[in-house]
Short mmCIF file of C-alpha atoms in Angstrom, two decimals:
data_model
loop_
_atom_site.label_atom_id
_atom_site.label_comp_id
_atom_site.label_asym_id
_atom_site.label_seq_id
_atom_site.Cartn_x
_atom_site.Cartn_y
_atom_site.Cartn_z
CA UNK A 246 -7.71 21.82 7.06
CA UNK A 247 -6.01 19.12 5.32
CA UNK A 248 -7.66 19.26 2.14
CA UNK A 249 -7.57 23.35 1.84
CA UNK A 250 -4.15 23.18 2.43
CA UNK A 251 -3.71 20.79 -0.47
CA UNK A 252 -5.09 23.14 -2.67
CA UNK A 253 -2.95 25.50 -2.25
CA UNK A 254 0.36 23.65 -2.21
CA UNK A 255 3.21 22.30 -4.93
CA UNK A 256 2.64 18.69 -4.92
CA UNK A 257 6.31 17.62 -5.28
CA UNK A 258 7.62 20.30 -2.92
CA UNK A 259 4.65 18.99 -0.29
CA UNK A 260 6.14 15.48 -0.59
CA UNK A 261 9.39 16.44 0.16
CA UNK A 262 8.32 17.89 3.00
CA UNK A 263 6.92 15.51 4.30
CA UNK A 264 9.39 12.74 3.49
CA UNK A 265 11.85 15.00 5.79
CA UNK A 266 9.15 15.67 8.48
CA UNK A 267 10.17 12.10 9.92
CA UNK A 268 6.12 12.22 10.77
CA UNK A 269 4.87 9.06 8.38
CA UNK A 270 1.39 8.49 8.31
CA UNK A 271 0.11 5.20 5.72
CA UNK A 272 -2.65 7.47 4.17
CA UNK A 273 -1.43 10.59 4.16
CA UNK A 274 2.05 9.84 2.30
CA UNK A 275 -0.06 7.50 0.13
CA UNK A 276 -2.23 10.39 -0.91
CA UNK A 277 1.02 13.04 -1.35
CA UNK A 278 2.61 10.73 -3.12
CA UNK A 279 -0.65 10.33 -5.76
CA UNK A 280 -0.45 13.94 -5.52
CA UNK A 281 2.97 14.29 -7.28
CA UNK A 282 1.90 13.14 -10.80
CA UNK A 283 -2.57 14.27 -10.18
CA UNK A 284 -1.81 17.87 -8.51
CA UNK A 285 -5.77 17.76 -8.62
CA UNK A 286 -6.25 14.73 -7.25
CA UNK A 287 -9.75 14.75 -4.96
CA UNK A 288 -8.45 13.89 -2.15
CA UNK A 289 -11.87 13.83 0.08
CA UNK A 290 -13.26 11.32 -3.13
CA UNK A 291 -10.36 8.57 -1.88
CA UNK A 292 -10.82 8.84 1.79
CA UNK A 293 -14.93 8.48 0.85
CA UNK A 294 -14.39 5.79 -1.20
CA UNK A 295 -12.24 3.56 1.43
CA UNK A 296 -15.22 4.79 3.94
CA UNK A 297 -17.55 3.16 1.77
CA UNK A 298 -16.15 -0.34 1.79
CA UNK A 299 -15.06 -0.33 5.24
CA UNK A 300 -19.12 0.62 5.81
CA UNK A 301 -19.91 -2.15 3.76
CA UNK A 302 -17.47 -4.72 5.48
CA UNK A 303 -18.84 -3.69 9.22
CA UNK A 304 -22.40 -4.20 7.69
CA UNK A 305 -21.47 -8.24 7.09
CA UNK A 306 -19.06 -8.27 10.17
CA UNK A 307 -21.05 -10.02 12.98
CA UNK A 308 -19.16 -9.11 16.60
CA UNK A 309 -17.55 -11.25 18.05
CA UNK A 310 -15.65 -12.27 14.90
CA UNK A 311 -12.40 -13.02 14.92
CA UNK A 312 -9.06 -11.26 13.05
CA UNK A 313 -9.40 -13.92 10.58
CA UNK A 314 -13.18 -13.69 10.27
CA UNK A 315 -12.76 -10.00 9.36
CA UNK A 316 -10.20 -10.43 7.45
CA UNK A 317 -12.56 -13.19 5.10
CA UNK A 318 -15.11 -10.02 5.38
CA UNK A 319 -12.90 -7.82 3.92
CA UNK A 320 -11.87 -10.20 1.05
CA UNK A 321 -15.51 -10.59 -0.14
CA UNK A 322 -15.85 -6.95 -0.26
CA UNK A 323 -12.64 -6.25 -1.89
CA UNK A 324 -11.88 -8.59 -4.38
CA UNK A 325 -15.48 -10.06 -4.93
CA UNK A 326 -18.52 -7.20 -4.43
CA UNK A 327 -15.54 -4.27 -5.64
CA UNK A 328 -13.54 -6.47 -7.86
CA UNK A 329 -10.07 -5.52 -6.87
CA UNK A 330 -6.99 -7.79 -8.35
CA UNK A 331 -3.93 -7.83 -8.83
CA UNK A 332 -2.70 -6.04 -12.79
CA UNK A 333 -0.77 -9.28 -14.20
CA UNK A 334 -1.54 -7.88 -17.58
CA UNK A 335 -0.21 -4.47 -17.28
CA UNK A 336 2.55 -5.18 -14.18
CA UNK A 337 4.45 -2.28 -15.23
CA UNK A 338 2.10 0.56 -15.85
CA UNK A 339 2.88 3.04 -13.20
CA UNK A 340 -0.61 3.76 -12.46
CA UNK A 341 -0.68 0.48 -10.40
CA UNK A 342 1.53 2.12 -7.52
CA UNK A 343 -0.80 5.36 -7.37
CA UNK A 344 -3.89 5.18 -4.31
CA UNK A 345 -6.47 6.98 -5.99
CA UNK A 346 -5.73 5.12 -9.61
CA UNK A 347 -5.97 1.76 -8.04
CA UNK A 348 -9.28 2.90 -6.17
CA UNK A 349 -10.67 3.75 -9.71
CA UNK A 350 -9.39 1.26 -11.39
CA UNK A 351 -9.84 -1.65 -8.88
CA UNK A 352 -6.71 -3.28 -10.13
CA UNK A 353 -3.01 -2.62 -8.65
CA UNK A 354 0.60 -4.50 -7.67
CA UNK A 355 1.25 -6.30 -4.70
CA UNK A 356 2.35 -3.06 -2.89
CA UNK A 357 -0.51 -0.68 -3.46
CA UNK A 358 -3.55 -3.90 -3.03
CA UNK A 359 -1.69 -3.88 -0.06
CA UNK A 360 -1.80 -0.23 1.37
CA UNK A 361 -5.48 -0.69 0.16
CA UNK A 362 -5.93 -3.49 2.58
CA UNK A 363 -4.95 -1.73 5.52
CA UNK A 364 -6.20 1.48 5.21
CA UNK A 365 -9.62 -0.61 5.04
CA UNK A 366 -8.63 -2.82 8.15
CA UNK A 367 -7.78 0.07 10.30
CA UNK A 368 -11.38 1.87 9.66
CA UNK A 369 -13.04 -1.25 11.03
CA UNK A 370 -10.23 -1.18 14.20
CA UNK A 371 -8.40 -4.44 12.78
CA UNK A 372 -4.31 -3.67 12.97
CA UNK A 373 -2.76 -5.23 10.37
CA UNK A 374 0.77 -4.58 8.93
CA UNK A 375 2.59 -4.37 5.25
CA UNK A 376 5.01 -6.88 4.61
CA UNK A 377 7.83 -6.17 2.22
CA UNK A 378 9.15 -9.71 1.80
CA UNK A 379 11.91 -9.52 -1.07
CA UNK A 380 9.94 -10.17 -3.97
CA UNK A 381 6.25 -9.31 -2.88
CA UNK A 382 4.48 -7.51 -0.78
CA UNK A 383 1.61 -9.01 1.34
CA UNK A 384 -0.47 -8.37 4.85
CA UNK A 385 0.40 -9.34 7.80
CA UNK A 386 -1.90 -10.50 11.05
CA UNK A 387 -0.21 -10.54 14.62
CA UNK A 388 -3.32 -10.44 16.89
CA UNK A 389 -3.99 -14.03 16.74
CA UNK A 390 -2.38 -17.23 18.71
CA UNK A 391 -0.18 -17.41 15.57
CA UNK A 392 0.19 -14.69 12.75
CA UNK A 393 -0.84 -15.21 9.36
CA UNK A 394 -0.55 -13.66 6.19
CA UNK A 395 -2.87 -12.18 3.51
CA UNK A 396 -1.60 -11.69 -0.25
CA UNK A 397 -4.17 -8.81 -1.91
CA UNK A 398 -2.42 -9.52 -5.19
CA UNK A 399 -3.95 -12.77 -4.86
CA UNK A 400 -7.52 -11.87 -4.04
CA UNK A 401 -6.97 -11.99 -0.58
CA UNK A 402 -5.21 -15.83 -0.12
CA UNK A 403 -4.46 -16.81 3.73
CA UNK A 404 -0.73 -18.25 3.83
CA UNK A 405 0.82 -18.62 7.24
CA UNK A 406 4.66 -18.18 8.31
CA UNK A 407 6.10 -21.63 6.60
CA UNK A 408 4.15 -21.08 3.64
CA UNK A 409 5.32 -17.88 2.78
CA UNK A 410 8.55 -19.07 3.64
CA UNK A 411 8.50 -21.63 1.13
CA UNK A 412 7.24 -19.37 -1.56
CA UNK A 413 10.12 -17.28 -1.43
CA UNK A 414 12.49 -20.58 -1.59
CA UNK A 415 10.60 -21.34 -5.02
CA UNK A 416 11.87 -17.92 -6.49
CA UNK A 417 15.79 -19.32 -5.36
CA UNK A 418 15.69 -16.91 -2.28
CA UNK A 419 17.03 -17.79 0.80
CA UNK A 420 14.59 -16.29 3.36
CA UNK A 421 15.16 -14.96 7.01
CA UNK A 422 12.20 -15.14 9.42
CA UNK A 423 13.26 -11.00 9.72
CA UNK A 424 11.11 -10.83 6.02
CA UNK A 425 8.06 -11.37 7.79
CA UNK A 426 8.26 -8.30 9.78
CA UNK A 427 6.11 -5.51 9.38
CA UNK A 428 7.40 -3.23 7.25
CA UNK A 429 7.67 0.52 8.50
CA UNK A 430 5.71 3.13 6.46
CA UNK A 431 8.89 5.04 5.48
CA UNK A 432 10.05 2.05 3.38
CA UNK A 433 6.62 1.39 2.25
CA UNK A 434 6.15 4.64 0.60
CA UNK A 435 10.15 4.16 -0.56
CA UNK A 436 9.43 0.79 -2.13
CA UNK A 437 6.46 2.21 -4.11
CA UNK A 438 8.82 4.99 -5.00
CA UNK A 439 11.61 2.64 -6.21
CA UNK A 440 9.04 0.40 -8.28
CA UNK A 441 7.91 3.76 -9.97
CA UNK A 442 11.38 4.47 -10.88
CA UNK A 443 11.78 1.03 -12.69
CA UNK A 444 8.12 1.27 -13.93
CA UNK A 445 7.92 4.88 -15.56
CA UNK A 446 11.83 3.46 -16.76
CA UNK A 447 10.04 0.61 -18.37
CA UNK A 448 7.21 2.28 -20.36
CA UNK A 449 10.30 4.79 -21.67
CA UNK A 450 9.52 7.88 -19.27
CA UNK A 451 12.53 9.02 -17.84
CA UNK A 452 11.53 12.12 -16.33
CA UNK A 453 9.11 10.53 -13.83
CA UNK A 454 11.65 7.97 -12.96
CA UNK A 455 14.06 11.00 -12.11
CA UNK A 456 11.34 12.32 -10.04
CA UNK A 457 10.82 9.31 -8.02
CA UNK A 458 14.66 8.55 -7.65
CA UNK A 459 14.90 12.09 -6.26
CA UNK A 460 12.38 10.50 -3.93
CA UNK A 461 13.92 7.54 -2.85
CA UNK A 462 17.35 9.63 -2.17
CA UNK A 463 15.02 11.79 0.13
CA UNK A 464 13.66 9.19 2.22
CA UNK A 465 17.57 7.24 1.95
CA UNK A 466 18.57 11.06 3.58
CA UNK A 467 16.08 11.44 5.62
CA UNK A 468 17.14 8.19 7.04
CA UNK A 469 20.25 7.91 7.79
CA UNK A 470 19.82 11.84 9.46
CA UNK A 471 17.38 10.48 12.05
CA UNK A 472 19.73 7.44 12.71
CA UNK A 473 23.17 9.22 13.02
#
């Protein structure tokens, strides 16, 4: 139903509607949101391809493995068998922030390596959580004794709480243990908004980056209705 619906709809109009639905789903707004600039985006070719490595991870997983275990698993399959990194090159190219361009490409930003990461995790029944920390965006792991943190920009590093801590002191931040809170899907799908808005800005498209700033007002909206 999903996908014949799709075909049918106005891309932009759809994500509006769903930014003031309240009703966030990870995938689903990551997909809409890919939708606005691909109208013909094949949707059932993403959710296929994040099948297939999730397949491939729970072919090496051996149960019982631990969080961690799975989560070294899933870095093997994503950054070494797929070859998924992070764009340093091309930071700014908007096509980083977009699902389905970062699952052809196999490069992305922090943000979108990220969404990649769970949407994996959560086919192979591991919850783990975004993490918008000021200046990055990483994976977080609360299932374990103690959490710890995984940065998909990085090809899939473990840091735990005091490390990432300190990371963000290096860049002259001053860092509350609130940053390491998961990060709710609304802002998520926000954030990637916002960096599209400085990123189609940068490579001298300004009608994109009105698009997406009409975004981010939605979702700011949206917001502050559901809280008043």
């Amino acid at each position: 139903w999903f996908l014949d619906e799709l075909k049918f709809s106005d891309p932009v109009a759809e994500f509006r509607r769903f930014i003031r639905s309240l009703n966030y789903e990870l995938e689903t707004g990551s997909l809409l949101l890919a939708r606005t600039v691909t109208p013909r985006l094949d949707v059932g070719a993403c959710c296929a391809e994040l099948d297939a490595i999730a397949a491939r991870c729970r072919e090496l997983i051996v149960e019982p493995s631990s969080a961690r275990e799975k989560c070294r698993i899933i870095n093997r399959v994503l950054f070494h068998e797929w070859g998924f990194h992070g764009n340093v090159e091309h930071y700014t190219d908007p096509l980083n922030s977009f699902l389905d361009q970062v699952l052809v490409r196999r490069t992305g930003i922090p943000l979108s390596l990220s969404v990649l990461y769970v949407l994996v995790s959560g086919r192979l029944g591991l919850e783990l959580e975004p993490i918008g920390l000021p200046s990055h965006f990483v994976v977080g792991c609360f299932t374990d004794d103690l959490p710890f943190f995984i940065d998909p920009f990085d090809r899939g590093v473990f840091r735990d709480a005091d490390e990432i801590l300190e990371s963000l002191r290096a860049k002259h931040l001053a860092p509350k243990i609130s940053d390491l809170a998961p990060t709710p899907v609304r802002e998520v799908l926000c954030r990637s908004c916002r960096n599209l808005v400085n990123h189609y800005t940068a490579v001298g498209e300004p009608a994109h980056a009105k698009l997406f700033a009409g975004f981010v007002e939605e979702f700011e909206a949206a917001y502050e209705r559901n809280a008043t």
